[in-house]
mmCIF file of C-alpha atoms in Angstrom:
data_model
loop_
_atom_site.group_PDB
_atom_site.id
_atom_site.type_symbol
_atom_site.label_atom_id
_atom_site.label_comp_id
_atom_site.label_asym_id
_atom_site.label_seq_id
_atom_site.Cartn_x
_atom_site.Cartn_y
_atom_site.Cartn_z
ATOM 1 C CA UNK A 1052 -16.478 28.403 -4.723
ATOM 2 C CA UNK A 1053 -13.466 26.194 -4.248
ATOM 3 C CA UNK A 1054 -14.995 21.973 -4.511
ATOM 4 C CA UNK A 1055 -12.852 18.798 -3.388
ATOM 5 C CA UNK A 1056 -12.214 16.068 -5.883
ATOM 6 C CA UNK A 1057 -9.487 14.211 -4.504
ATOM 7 C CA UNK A 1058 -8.354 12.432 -1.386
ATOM 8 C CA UNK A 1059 -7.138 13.296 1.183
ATOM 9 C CA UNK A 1060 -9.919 15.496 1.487
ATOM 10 C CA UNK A 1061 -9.863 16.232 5.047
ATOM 11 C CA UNK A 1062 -6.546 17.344 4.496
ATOM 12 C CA UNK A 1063 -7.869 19.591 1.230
ATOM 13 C CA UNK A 1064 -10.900 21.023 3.238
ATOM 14 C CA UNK A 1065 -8.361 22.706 5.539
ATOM 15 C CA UNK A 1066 -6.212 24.114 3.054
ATOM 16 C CA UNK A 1067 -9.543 25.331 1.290
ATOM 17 C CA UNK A 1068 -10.943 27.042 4.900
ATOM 18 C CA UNK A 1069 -7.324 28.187 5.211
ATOM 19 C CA UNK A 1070 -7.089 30.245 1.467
ATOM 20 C CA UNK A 1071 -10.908 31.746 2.684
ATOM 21 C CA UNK A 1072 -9.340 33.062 6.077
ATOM 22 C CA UNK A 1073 -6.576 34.642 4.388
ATOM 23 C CA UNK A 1074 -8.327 35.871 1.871
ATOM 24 C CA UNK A 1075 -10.381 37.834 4.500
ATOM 25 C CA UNK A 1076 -14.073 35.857 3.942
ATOM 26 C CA UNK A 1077 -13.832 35.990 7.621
ATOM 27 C CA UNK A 1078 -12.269 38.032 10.037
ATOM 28 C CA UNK A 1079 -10.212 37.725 13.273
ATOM 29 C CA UNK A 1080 -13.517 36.399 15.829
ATOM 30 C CA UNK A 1081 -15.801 35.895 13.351
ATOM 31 C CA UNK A 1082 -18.113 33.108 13.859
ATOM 32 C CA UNK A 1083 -17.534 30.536 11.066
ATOM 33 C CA UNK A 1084 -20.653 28.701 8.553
ATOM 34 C CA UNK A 1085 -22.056 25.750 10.388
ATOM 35 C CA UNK A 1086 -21.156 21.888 9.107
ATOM 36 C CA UNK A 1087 -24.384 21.595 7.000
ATOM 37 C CA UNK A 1088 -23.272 25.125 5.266
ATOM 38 C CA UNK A 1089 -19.316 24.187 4.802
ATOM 39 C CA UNK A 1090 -19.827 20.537 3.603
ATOM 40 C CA UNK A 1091 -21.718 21.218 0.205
ATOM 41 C CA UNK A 1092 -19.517 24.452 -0.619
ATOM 42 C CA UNK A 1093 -16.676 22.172 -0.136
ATOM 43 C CA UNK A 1094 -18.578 19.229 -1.719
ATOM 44 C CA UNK A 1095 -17.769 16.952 1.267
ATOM 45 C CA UNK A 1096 -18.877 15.485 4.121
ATOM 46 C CA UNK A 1097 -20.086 16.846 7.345
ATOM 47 C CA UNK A 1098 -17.721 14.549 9.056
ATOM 48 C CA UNK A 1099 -14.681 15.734 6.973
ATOM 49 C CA UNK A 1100 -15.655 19.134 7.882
ATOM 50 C CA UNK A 1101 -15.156 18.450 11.282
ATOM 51 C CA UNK A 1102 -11.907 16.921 11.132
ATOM 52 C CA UNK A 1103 -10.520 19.782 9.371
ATOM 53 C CA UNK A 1104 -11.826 22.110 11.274
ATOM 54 C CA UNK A 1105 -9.816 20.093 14.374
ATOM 55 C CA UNK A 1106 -6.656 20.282 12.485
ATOM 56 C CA UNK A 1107 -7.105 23.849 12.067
ATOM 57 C CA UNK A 1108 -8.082 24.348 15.359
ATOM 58 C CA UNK A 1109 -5.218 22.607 16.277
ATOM 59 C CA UNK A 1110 -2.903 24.760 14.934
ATOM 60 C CA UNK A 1111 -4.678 28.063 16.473
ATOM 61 C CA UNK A 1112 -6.248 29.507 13.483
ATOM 62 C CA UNK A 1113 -9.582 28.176 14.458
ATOM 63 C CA UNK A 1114 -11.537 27.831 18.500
ATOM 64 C CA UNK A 1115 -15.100 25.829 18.630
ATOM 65 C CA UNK A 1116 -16.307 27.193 21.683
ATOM 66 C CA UNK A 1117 -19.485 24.541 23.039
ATOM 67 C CA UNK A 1118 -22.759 26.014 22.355
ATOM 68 C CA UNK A 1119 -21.731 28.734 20.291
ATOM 69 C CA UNK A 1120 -19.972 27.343 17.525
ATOM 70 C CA UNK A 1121 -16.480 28.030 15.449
ATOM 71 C CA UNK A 1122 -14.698 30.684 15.380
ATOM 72 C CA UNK A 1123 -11.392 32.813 13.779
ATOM 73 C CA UNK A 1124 -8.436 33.477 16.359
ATOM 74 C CA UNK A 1125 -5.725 34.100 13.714
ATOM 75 C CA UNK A 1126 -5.342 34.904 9.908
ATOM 76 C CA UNK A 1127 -2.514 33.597 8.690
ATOM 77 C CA UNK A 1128 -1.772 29.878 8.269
ATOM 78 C CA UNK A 1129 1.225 28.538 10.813
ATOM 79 C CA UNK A 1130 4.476 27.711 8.983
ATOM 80 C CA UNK A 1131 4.208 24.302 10.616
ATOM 81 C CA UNK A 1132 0.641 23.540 9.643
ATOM 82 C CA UNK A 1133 1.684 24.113 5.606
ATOM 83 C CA UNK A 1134 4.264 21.580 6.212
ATOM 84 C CA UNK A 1135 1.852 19.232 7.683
ATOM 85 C CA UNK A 1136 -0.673 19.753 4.712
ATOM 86 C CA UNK A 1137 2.359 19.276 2.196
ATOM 87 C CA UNK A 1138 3.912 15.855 4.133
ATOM 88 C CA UNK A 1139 0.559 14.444 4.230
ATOM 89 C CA UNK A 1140 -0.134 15.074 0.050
ATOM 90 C CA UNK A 1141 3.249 13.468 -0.207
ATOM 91 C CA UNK A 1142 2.669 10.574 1.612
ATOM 92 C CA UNK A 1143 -0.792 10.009 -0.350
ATOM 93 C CA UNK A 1144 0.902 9.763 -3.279
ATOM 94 C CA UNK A 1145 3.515 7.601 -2.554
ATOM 95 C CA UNK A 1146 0.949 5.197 -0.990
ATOM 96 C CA UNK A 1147 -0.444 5.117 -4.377
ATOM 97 C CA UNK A 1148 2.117 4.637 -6.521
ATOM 98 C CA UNK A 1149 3.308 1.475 -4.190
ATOM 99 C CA UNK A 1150 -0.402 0.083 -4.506
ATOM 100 C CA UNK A 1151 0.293 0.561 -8.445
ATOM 101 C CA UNK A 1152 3.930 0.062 -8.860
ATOM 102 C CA UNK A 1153 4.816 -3.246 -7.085
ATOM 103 C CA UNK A 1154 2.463 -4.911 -9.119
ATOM 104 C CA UNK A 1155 2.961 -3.324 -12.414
ATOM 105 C CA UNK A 1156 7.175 -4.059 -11.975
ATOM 106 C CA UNK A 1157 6.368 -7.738 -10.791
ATOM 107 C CA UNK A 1158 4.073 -8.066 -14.083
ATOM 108 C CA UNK A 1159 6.846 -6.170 -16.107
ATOM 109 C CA UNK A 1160 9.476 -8.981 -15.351
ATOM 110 C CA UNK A 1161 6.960 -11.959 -16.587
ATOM 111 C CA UNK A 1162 5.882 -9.805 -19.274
ATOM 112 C CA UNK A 1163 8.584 -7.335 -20.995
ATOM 113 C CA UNK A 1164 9.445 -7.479 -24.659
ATOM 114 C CA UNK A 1165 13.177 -6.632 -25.700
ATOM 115 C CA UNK A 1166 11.470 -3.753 -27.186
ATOM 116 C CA UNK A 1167 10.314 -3.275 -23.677
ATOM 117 C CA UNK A 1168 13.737 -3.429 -22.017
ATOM 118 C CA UNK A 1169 15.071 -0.423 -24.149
ATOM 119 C CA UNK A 1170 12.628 1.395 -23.528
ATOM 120 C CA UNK A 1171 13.266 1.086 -19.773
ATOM 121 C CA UNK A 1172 16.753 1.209 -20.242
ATOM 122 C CA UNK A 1173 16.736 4.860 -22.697
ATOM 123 C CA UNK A 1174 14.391 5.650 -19.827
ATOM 124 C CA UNK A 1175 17.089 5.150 -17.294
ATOM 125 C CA UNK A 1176 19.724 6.634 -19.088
ATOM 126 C CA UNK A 1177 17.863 10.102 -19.190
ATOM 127 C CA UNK A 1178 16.832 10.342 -15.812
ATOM 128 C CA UNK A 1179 20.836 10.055 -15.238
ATOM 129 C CA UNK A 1180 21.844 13.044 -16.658
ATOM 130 C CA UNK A 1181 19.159 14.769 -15.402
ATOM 131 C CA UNK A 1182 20.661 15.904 -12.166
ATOM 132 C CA UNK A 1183 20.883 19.649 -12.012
ATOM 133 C CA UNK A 1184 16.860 20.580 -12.404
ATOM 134 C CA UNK A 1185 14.540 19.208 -9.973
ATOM 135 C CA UNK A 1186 12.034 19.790 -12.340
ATOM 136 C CA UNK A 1187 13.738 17.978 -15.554
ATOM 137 C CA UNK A 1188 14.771 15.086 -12.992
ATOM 138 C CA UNK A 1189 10.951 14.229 -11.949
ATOM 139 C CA UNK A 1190 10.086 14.354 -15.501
ATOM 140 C CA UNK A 1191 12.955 11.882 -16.399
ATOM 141 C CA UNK A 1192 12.053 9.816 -13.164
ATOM 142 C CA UNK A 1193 8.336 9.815 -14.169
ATOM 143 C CA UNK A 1194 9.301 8.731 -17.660
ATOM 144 C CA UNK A 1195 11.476 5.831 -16.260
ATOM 145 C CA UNK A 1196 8.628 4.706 -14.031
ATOM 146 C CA UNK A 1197 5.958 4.897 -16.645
ATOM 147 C CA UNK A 1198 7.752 2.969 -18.887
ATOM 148 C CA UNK A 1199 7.689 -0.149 -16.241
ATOM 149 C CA UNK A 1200 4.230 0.199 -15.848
ATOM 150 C CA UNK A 1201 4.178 0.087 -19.968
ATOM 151 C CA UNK A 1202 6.211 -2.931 -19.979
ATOM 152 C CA UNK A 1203 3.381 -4.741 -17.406
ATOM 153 C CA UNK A 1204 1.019 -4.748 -20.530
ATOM 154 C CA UNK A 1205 -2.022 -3.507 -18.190
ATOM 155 C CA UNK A 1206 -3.486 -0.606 -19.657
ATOM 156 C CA UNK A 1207 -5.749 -0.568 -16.688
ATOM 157 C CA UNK A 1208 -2.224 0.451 -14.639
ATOM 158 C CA UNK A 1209 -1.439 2.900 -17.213
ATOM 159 C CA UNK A 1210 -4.242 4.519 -16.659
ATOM 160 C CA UNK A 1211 -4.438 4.907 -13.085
ATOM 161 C CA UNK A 1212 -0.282 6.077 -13.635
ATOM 162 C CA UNK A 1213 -1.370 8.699 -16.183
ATOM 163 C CA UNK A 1214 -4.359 9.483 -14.551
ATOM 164 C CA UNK A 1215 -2.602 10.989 -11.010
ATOM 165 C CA UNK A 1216 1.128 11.614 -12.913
ATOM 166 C CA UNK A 1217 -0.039 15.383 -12.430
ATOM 167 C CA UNK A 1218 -0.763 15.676 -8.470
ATOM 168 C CA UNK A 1219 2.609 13.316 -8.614
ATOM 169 C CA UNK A 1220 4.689 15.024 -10.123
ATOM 170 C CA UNK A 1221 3.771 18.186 -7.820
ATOM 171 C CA UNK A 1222 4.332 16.492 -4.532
ATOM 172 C CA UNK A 1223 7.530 14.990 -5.663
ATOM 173 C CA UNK A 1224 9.038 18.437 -7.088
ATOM 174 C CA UNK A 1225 8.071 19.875 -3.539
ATOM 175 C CA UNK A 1226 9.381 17.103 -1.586
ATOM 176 C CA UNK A 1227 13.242 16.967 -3.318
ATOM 177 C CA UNK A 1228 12.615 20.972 -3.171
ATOM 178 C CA UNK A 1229 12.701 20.494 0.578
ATOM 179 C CA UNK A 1230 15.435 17.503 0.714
ATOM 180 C CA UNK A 1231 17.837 19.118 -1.400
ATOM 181 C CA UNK A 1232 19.415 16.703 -2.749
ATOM 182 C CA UNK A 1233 18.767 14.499 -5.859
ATOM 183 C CA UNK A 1234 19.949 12.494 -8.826
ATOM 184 C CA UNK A 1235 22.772 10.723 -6.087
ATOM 185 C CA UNK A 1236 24.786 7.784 -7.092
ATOM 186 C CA UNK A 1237 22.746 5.554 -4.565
ATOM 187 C CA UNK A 1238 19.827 6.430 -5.667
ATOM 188 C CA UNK A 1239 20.737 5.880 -9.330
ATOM 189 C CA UNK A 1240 21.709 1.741 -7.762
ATOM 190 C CA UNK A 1241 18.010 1.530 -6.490
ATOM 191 C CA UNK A 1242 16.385 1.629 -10.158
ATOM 192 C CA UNK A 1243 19.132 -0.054 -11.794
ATOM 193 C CA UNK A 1244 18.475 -2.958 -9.574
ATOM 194 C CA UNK A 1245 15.012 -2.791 -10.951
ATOM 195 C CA UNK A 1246 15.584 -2.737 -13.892
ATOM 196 C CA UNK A 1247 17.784 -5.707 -13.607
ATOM 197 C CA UNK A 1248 15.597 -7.523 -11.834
ATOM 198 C CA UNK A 1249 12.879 -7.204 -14.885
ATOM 199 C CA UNK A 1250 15.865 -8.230 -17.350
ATOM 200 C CA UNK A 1251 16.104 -11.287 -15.191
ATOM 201 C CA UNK A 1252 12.560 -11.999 -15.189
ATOM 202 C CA UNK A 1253 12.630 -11.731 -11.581
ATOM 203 C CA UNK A 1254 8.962 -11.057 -10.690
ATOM 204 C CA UNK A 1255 9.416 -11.592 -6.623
ATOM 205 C CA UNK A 1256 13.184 -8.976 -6.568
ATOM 206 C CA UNK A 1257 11.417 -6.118 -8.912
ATOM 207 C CA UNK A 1258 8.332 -6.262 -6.771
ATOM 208 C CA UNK A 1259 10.758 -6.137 -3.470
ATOM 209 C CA UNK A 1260 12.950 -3.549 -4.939
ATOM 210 C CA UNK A 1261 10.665 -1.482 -5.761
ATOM 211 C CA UNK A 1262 8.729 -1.533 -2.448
ATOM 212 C CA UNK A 1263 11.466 -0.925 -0.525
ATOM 213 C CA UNK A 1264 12.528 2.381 -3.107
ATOM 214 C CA UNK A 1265 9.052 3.809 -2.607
ATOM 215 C CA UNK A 1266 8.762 3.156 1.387
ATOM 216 C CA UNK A 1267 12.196 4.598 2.088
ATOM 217 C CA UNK A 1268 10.671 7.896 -0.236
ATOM 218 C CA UNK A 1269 7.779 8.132 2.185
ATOM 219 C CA UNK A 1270 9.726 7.540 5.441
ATOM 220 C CA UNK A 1271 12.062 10.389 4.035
ATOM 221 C CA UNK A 1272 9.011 12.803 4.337
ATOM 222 C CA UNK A 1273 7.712 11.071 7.561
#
């Protein structure tokens, strides 16, 4: 049975209710499992049961009728609903990476070695020629971002980096899948102004810099 580990679960439980529709644990008008059924299948709250049971009744794939309970009205998951699920994993991991990013480039300026600032820069370098494969050009973007959290000298941030790089790397591949576009000239400017700014030992324009890279991302998926 399919468990939740990660936020946003409400999100997860619907895609998880969704995959058991389609693959035809219930069928069209069948009376779904009640909350206190769903929520330990799904390892999750009653209350996070109900909200994705709204979403997915919002879409048309689910009814709650009062007094009776929940039930199927179509088997297949709306185009538009996907898209929803996939914006919303995107925009969770953006949020994250600005909680962890800001600081770690703002650190990176008062603390980066020489040994540091080649890394960053061989970094930067790669994820410039990497403009024909989405794929290759996360990978080379990850790299680049990793090594400012290196140069912050908190292993603590390089472990919380590391530690969702995976579900990252995922939701960005699907969100420049959906853009694109990639790799441009402009965007090239934004991280070379970061990087400059940690040359400079400019604690207060990396931090900015970097905020402002990562919000424009998640307004681009908004």
């Amino acid at each position: 049975m399919n468990t939740l580990r990660r936020e946003p679960l409400a999100e997860q439980a619907a895609e998880v209710l969704l995959e058991r529709i389609r693959g035809g644990e219930w069928e069209l008008g069948q009376k779904l499992p009640g909350e206190t059924t769903l929520a330990p299948q799904l390892g999750v709250g009653r209350s996070t049961i109900r909200e994705a049971i709204r979403q997915l009744a919002g879409s048309g794939v689910l009814a709650t009728r009062q007094g009776a309970g929940v039930f199927v009205t179509a088997l297949d998951v709306p185009e538009g609903l996907e898209a929803m699920l996939r914006r919303a994993d995107i925009e969770t991991v953006i949020e994250a990476r600005i909680a962890i990013e800001v600081e770690a480039s703002a650190l990176a300026a008062e603390r980066r070695t020489t040994a540091d600032l080649r890394a960053m820069r061989l970094a930067a370098d790669a994820r410039n020629a990497q403009r024909t494969s989405i794929e290759s050009h996360v990978d080379a973007d990850t790299a680049l971002h990793r090594s400012i959290v290196v140069a912050a000298h908190n292993e603590i941030l390089t472990e919380l980096f590391d530690g969702f790089a995976p579900r990252s790397r995922k939701a960005m591949i699907g969100m420049l899948r959906r853009r694109g576009e990639f790799g441009s000239d402009s965007d090239q400017l934004v991280h070379s102004r970061i990087l400059d700014a940690i040359a400079e030992q400019d604690a207060t324009a990396a931090a900015e810099f970097t905020r402002t890279h990562l919000l424009d991302l998640k307004a681009s998926v908004a």
